[in-house]
PDB file of C-alpha atoms in Angstrom:
ATOM      1  CA  UNK A1191      51.832 -45.068  38.062  1.00 48.00           C
ATOM      2  CA  UNK A1192      49.842 -47.152  35.592  1.00 49.00           C
ATOM      3  CA  UNK A1193      46.948 -47.468  38.021  1.00 50.00           C
ATOM      4  CA  UNK A1194      47.063 -43.762  38.822  1.00 48.00           C
ATOM      5  CA  UNK A1195      46.935 -42.805  35.106  1.00 51.00           C
ATOM      6  CA  UNK A1196      44.074 -45.205  34.324  1.00 49.00           C
ATOM      7  CA  UNK A1197      41.814 -43.876  37.055  1.00 48.00           C
ATOM      8  CA  UNK A1198      41.616 -40.270  35.796  1.00 46.00           C
ATOM      9  CA  UNK A1199      40.950 -41.526  32.301  1.00 48.00           C
ATOM     10  CA  UNK A1200      38.168 -43.734  33.534  1.00 49.00           C
ATOM     11  CA  UNK A1201      36.728 -40.947  35.693  1.00 49.00           C
ATOM     12  CA  UNK A1202      36.977 -38.503  32.810  1.00 48.00           C
ATOM     13  CA  UNK A1203      35.059 -40.864  30.548  1.00 49.00           C
ATOM     14  CA  UNK A1204      32.402 -41.428  33.191  1.00 50.00           C
ATOM     15  CA  UNK A1205      31.953 -37.739  33.926  1.00 49.00           C
ATOM     16  CA  UNK A1206      32.277 -36.158  30.527  1.00 48.00           C
ATOM     17  CA  UNK A1207      32.084 -38.363  27.484  1.00 47.00           C
ATOM     18  CA  UNK A1208      29.502 -40.954  28.482  1.00 48.00           C
ATOM     19  CA  UNK A1209      27.179 -38.589  30.313  1.00 48.00           C
ATOM     20  CA  UNK A1210      27.177 -35.987  27.570  1.00 45.00           C
ATOM     21  CA  UNK A1211      26.780 -38.513  24.814  1.00 45.00           C
ATOM     22  CA  UNK A1212      24.057 -40.346  26.688  1.00 47.00           C
ATOM     23  CA  UNK A1213      22.142 -37.138  27.362  1.00 46.00           C
ATOM     24  CA  UNK A1214      22.474 -36.065  23.756  1.00 45.00           C
ATOM     25  CA  UNK A1215      21.269 -39.430  22.476  1.00 46.00           C
ATOM     26  CA  UNK A1216      18.307 -39.439  24.846  1.00 46.00           C
ATOM     27  CA  UNK A1217      17.234 -35.996  23.793  1.00 43.00           C
ATOM     28  CA  UNK A1218      17.687 -36.752  20.107  1.00 42.00           C
ATOM     29  CA  UNK A1219      15.874 -40.076  20.484  1.00 42.00           C
ATOM     30  CA  UNK A1220      12.858 -38.424  22.087  1.00 40.00           C
ATOM     31  CA  UNK A1221      12.598 -35.989  19.194  1.00 37.00           C
ATOM     32  CA  UNK A1222      12.761 -38.804  16.652  1.00 38.00           C
ATOM     33  CA  UNK A1223      10.072 -40.796  18.435  1.00 36.00           C
ATOM     34  CA  UNK A1224       7.534 -37.977  18.098  1.00 37.00           C
ATOM     35  CA  UNK A1225       5.838 -39.005  14.870  1.00 36.00           C
ATOM     36  CA  UNK A1226       4.300 -36.177  12.801  1.00 40.00           C
ATOM     37  CA  UNK A1227       0.532 -36.027  12.792  1.00 49.00           C
ATOM     38  CA  UNK A1228      -1.315 -37.194   9.690  1.00 45.00           C
ATOM     39  CA  UNK A1229      -0.920 -34.811   6.761  1.00 56.00           C
ATOM     40  CA  UNK A1230       1.599 -32.548   8.499  1.00 62.00           C
ATOM     41  CA  UNK A1231       4.529 -33.559   6.307  1.00 62.00           C
ATOM     42  CA  UNK A1232       3.142 -31.884   3.166  1.00 80.00           C
ATOM     43  CA  UNK A1233       2.051 -28.640   4.854  1.00 86.00           C
ATOM     44  CA  UNK A1234       3.854 -25.503   3.689  1.00 89.00           C
ATOM     45  CA  UNK A1235       4.265 -22.442   5.894  1.00 92.00           C
ATOM     46  CA  UNK A1236       4.080 -18.789   4.918  1.00 93.00           C
ATOM     47  CA  UNK A1237       4.910 -15.978   7.342  1.00 93.00           C
ATOM     48  CA  UNK A1238       2.398 -13.165   6.787  1.00 94.00           C
ATOM     49  CA  UNK A1239       3.711 -10.561   9.224  1.00 94.00           C
ATOM     50  CA  UNK A1240       6.168 -10.149  12.095  1.00 95.00           C
ATOM     51  CA  UNK A1241       5.585  -7.413  14.644  1.00 94.00           C
ATOM     52  CA  UNK A1242       8.022  -6.170  17.292  1.00 94.00           C
ATOM     53  CA  UNK A1243       6.372  -5.425  20.624  1.00 91.00           C
ATOM     54  CA  UNK A1244       8.031  -3.288  23.307  1.00 92.00           C
ATOM     55  CA  UNK A1245       7.073  -3.643  26.946  1.00 91.00           C
ATOM     56  CA  UNK A1246       8.255  -0.802  29.171  1.00 93.00           C
ATOM     57  CA  UNK A1247       9.649  -2.091  32.462  1.00 91.00           C
ATOM     58  CA  UNK A1248      11.611  -0.513  35.300  1.00 91.00           C
ATOM     59  CA  UNK A1249      15.009  -1.101  33.665  1.00 88.00           C
ATOM     60  CA  UNK A1250      13.970   0.090  30.207  1.00 91.00           C
ATOM     61  CA  UNK A1251      12.228  -1.605  27.302  1.00 93.00           C
ATOM     62  CA  UNK A1252      11.837  -5.329  26.827  1.00 92.00           C
ATOM     63  CA  UNK A1253      11.312  -6.383  23.202  1.00 93.00           C
ATOM     64  CA  UNK A1254       9.425  -9.429  22.001  1.00 95.00           C
ATOM     65  CA  UNK A1255       8.026 -10.523  18.647  1.00 96.00           C
ATOM     66  CA  UNK A1256       4.659 -11.714  17.390  1.00 95.00           C
ATOM     67  CA  UNK A1257       4.245 -13.554  14.089  1.00 95.00           C
ATOM     68  CA  UNK A1258       1.140 -14.531  12.140  1.00 96.00           C
ATOM     69  CA  UNK A1259       1.668 -17.637  10.012  1.00 95.00           C
ATOM     70  CA  UNK A1260      -0.478 -19.428   7.415  1.00 95.00           C
ATOM     71  CA  UNK A1261      -0.009 -23.140   6.639  1.00 95.00           C
ATOM     72  CA  UNK A1262      -1.646 -25.233   3.931  1.00 94.00           C
ATOM     73  CA  UNK A1263      -1.258 -28.324   1.767  1.00 90.00           C
ATOM     74  CA  UNK A1264      -2.162 -26.599  -1.517  1.00 89.00           C
ATOM     75  CA  UNK A1265      -5.263 -28.774  -1.873  1.00 89.00           C
ATOM     76  CA  UNK A1266      -7.979 -26.966   0.076  1.00 89.00           C
ATOM     77  CA  UNK A1267      -6.642 -27.435   3.622  1.00 92.00           C
ATOM     78  CA  UNK A1268      -5.410 -24.251   5.268  1.00 94.00           C
ATOM     79  CA  UNK A1269      -5.017 -22.709   8.724  1.00 95.00           C
ATOM     80  CA  UNK A1270      -3.543 -19.678  10.459  1.00 96.00           C
ATOM     81  CA  UNK A1271      -1.879 -19.174  13.810  1.00 95.00           C
ATOM     82  CA  UNK A1272      -0.282 -16.535  16.008  1.00 95.00           C
ATOM     83  CA  UNK A1273       2.985 -16.998  17.884  1.00 95.00           C
ATOM     84  CA  UNK A1274       4.654 -14.729  20.441  1.00 94.00           C
ATOM     85  CA  UNK A1275       8.196 -15.096  21.804  1.00 95.00           C
ATOM     86  CA  UNK A1276      11.371 -13.203  22.636  1.00 94.00           C
ATOM     87  CA  UNK A1277      13.036 -14.398  19.407  1.00 93.00           C
ATOM     88  CA  UNK A1278      11.692 -14.222  15.843  1.00 94.00           C
ATOM     89  CA  UNK A1279      12.386 -17.892  15.076  1.00 94.00           C
ATOM     90  CA  UNK A1280      10.598 -19.019  18.249  1.00 95.00           C
ATOM     91  CA  UNK A1281       7.604 -16.807  17.444  1.00 95.00           C
ATOM     92  CA  UNK A1282       7.355 -18.294  13.933  1.00 95.00           C
ATOM     93  CA  UNK A1283       7.651 -21.847  15.299  1.00 95.00           C
ATOM     94  CA  UNK A1284       4.851 -21.183  17.802  1.00 95.00           C
ATOM     95  CA  UNK A1285       2.717 -19.662  15.039  1.00 95.00           C
ATOM     96  CA  UNK A1286       3.210 -22.766  12.864  1.00 94.00           C
ATOM     97  CA  UNK A1287       2.190 -25.054  15.745  1.00 94.00           C
ATOM     98  CA  UNK A1288      -0.899 -22.927  16.404  1.00 94.00           C
ATOM     99  CA  UNK A1289      -1.837 -22.931  12.710  1.00 94.00           C
ATOM    100  CA  UNK A1290      -1.578 -26.739  12.504  1.00 93.00           C
ATOM    101  CA  UNK A1291      -4.116 -27.002  15.338  1.00 93.00           C
ATOM    102  CA  UNK A1292      -6.621 -24.815  13.442  1.00 90.00           C
ATOM    103  CA  UNK A1293      -6.702 -26.396   9.978  1.00 93.00           C
ATOM    104  CA  UNK A1294      -9.940 -26.068   7.977  1.00 93.00           C
ATOM    105  CA  UNK A1295     -11.095 -27.377   4.587  1.00 92.00           C
ATOM    106  CA  UNK A1296     -12.224 -24.795   2.012  1.00 91.00           C
ATOM    107  CA  UNK A1297     -14.144 -25.617  -1.201  1.00 89.00           C
ATOM    108  CA  UNK A1298     -12.258 -25.324  -4.511  1.00 89.00           C
ATOM    109  CA  UNK A1299     -13.577 -25.472  -8.069  1.00 86.00           C
ATOM    110  CA  UNK A1300     -11.121 -25.681 -10.994  1.00 86.00           C
ATOM    111  CA  UNK A1301      -8.301 -24.057  -8.947  1.00 87.00           C
ATOM    112  CA  UNK A1302     -10.469 -21.062  -8.050  1.00 90.00           C
ATOM    113  CA  UNK A1303     -13.245 -20.249  -5.580  1.00 91.00           C
ATOM    114  CA  UNK A1304     -16.791 -21.465  -6.413  1.00 89.00           C
ATOM    115  CA  UNK A1305     -18.575 -18.097  -6.223  1.00 89.00           C
ATOM    116  CA  UNK A1306     -18.386 -14.488  -5.059  1.00 91.00           C
ATOM    117  CA  UNK A1307     -18.249 -13.994  -1.293  1.00 92.00           C
ATOM    118  CA  UNK A1308     -17.547 -11.235   1.187  1.00 92.00           C
ATOM    119  CA  UNK A1309     -15.726 -11.773   4.462  1.00 93.00           C
ATOM    120  CA  UNK A1310     -15.576  -9.607   7.564  1.00 93.00           C
ATOM    121  CA  UNK A1311     -13.647  -9.662  10.794  1.00 93.00           C
ATOM    122  CA  UNK A1312     -13.489  -6.630  13.072  1.00 90.00           C
ATOM    123  CA  UNK A1313     -12.249  -3.776  10.825  1.00 91.00           C
ATOM    124  CA  UNK A1314     -11.193  -6.129   8.039  1.00 92.00           C
ATOM    125  CA  UNK A1315     -13.536  -6.453   5.035  1.00 94.00           C
ATOM    126  CA  UNK A1316     -12.636  -8.439   1.906  1.00 94.00           C
ATOM    127  CA  UNK A1317     -14.297  -9.314  -1.407  1.00 95.00           C
ATOM    128  CA  UNK A1318     -13.347 -12.616  -3.066  1.00 94.00           C
ATOM    129  CA  UNK A1319     -14.537 -13.688  -6.502  1.00 92.00           C
ATOM    130  CA  UNK A1320     -13.643 -16.463  -8.963  1.00 92.00           C
ATOM    131  CA  UNK A1321     -11.390 -15.824 -11.973  1.00 92.00           C
ATOM    132  CA  UNK A1322     -10.741 -17.529 -15.328  1.00 91.00           C
ATOM    133  CA  UNK A1323      -7.888 -19.989 -15.672  1.00 90.00           C
ATOM    134  CA  UNK A1324      -4.558 -18.206 -16.135  1.00 91.00           C
ATOM    135  CA  UNK A1325      -5.576 -15.069 -14.235  1.00 92.00           C
ATOM    136  CA  UNK A1326      -3.363 -15.820 -11.244  1.00 93.00           C
ATOM    137  CA  UNK A1327      -3.781 -14.624  -7.674  1.00 93.00           C
ATOM    138  CA  UNK A1328      -4.785 -10.962  -7.805  1.00 93.00           C
ATOM    139  CA  UNK A1329      -4.691 -10.090  -4.104  1.00 92.00           C
ATOM    140  CA  UNK A1330      -2.673  -8.255  -1.471  1.00 88.00           C
ATOM    141  CA  UNK A1331       0.079  -9.765   0.667  1.00 85.00           C
ATOM    142  CA  UNK A1332      -1.913 -11.154   3.591  1.00 90.00           C
ATOM    143  CA  UNK A1333      -4.706 -12.507   1.360  1.00 92.00           C
ATOM    144  CA  UNK A1334      -2.216 -13.909  -1.166  1.00 92.00           C
ATOM    145  CA  UNK A1335      -0.578 -16.072   1.520  1.00 92.00           C
ATOM    146  CA  UNK A1336      -3.964 -17.618   2.402  1.00 93.00           C
ATOM    147  CA  UNK A1337      -4.938 -18.309  -1.230  1.00 93.00           C
ATOM    148  CA  UNK A1338      -1.571 -19.805  -2.185  1.00 92.00           C
ATOM    149  CA  UNK A1339      -1.527 -22.032   0.911  1.00 92.00           C
ATOM    150  CA  UNK A1340      -5.057 -23.242   0.129  1.00 92.00           C
ATOM    151  CA  UNK A1341      -4.119 -24.092  -3.463  1.00 92.00           C
ATOM    152  CA  UNK A1342      -6.209 -21.379  -5.129  1.00 92.00           C
ATOM    153  CA  UNK A1343      -4.381 -20.426  -8.357  1.00 92.00           C
ATOM    154  CA  UNK A1344      -6.875 -18.023  -9.987  1.00 93.00           C
ATOM    155  CA  UNK A1345      -8.803 -15.487  -7.903  1.00 94.00           C
ATOM    156  CA  UNK A1346      -9.707 -11.800  -7.796  1.00 94.00           C
ATOM    157  CA  UNK A1347      -9.732 -10.324  -4.307  1.00 94.00           C
ATOM    158  CA  UNK A1348      -9.864  -6.886  -2.771  1.00 93.00           C
ATOM    159  CA  UNK A1349      -9.381  -5.724   0.799  1.00 92.00           C
ATOM    160  CA  UNK A1350     -11.845  -2.899   1.487  1.00 91.00           C
ATOM    161  CA  UNK A1351     -11.320  -2.314   5.179  1.00 89.00           C
ATOM    162  CA  UNK A1352      -8.494  -2.441   7.693  1.00 90.00           C
ATOM    163  CA  UNK A1353      -5.016  -3.177   6.350  1.00 90.00           C
ATOM    164  CA  UNK A1354      -4.023  -4.867   9.619  1.00 93.00           C
ATOM    165  CA  UNK A1355      -2.770  -8.303   8.464  1.00 93.00           C
ATOM    166  CA  UNK A1356      -4.459 -10.064  11.408  1.00 94.00           C
ATOM    167  CA  UNK A1357      -7.868  -8.693  10.438  1.00 94.00           C
ATOM    168  CA  UNK A1358      -7.296  -9.277   6.708  1.00 94.00           C
ATOM    169  CA  UNK A1359      -6.302 -12.932   7.213  1.00 94.00           C
ATOM    170  CA  UNK A1360      -9.275 -13.608   9.496  1.00 94.00           C
ATOM    171  CA  UNK A1361     -11.689 -11.842   7.123  1.00 94.00           C
ATOM    172  CA  UNK A1362     -10.315 -13.928   4.227  1.00 94.00           C
ATOM    173  CA  UNK A1363     -10.896 -17.116   6.217  1.00 94.00           C
ATOM    174  CA  UNK A1364     -14.426 -15.904   7.010  1.00 94.00           C
ATOM    175  CA  UNK A1365     -15.126 -15.513   3.271  1.00 93.00           C
ATOM    176  CA  UNK A1366     -13.659 -18.916   2.368  1.00 92.00           C
ATOM    177  CA  UNK A1367     -15.513 -20.763   5.118  1.00 91.00           C
ATOM    178  CA  UNK A1368     -18.858 -19.250   4.068  1.00 90.00           C
ATOM    179  CA  UNK A1369     -18.444 -20.612   0.522  1.00 89.00           C
ATOM    180  CA  UNK A1370     -20.428 -23.701  -0.481  1.00 85.00           C
ATOM    181  CA  UNK A1371     -19.170 -26.645  -2.502  1.00 82.00           C
ATOM    182  CA  UNK A1372     -21.027 -26.775  -5.869  1.00 74.00           C
ATOM    183  CA  UNK A1373     -20.816 -30.594  -5.959  1.00 76.00           C
ATOM    184  CA  UNK A1374     -22.661 -30.872  -2.632  1.00 75.00           C
ATOM    185  CA  UNK A1375     -25.312 -28.368  -3.736  1.00 75.00           C
ATOM    186  CA  UNK A1376     -25.873 -30.325  -6.960  1.00 77.00           C
ATOM    187  CA  UNK A1377     -26.342 -33.550  -4.977  1.00 78.00           C
ATOM    188  CA  UNK A1378     -28.693 -31.938  -2.454  1.00 73.00           C
ATOM    189  CA  UNK A1379     -30.903 -30.409  -5.144  1.00 77.00           C
ATOM    190  CA  UNK A1380     -30.706 -33.411  -7.488  1.00 76.00           C
ATOM    191  CA  UNK A1381     -29.505 -31.354 -10.472  1.00 76.00           C
ATOM    192  CA  UNK A1382     -26.389 -31.254 -12.614  1.00 73.00           C
ATOM    193  CA  UNK A1383     -23.347 -29.111 -11.936  1.00 70.00           C
ATOM    194  CA  UNK A1384     -24.059 -27.005 -15.039  1.00 71.00           C
ATOM    195  CA  UNK A1385     -27.537 -26.185 -13.712  1.00 69.00           C
ATOM    196  CA  UNK A1386     -26.038 -25.030 -10.399  1.00 68.00           C
ATOM    197  CA  UNK A1387     -23.961 -22.371 -12.157  1.00 68.00           C
ATOM    198  CA  UNK A1388     -26.302 -21.501 -15.026  1.00 71.00           C
ATOM    199  CA  UNK A1389     -29.605 -21.741 -13.179  1.00 61.00           C
TER     200      UNK A1389
END
């Protein structure tokens, strides 16, 4: 009887406990081994918009979600991405991964933008101009997410075209990427920073 009782216990441990624990540890270990890429730890994510998409199939409608996400470190590095999945959380996660692959550096000057610039993408058209310290971010929802992620604290911005958040975000990035760093211009021309702004 003792031998008979020991065998099922042993078999049970082999089948259930050890296998499950081993599998769980392996999976967890693999996740831990994937080191974050440089600078990813201090990136903050902002979800700009989530859209529900319905695909009509033979049995009815199949719903999925698309999310546009902006990530940034608050110090001039910012990116946007689009994620699509059957669940909202999966769509956001895909959008964050896509945004981290498309990070760009935008010029900042005293927590605002260096100069006035217009941006355009498809039907989206935005105007971005610098503001005095303490003004805050005067901008709409989609543009605000980009500015806050980039670390811009004082700015005046206006969306003059399409209100589609995809177009607004891309037009805002177009405006920021066309801006020039005043420090670089001063070095190239061999003049002081004050002369760059005052002529």
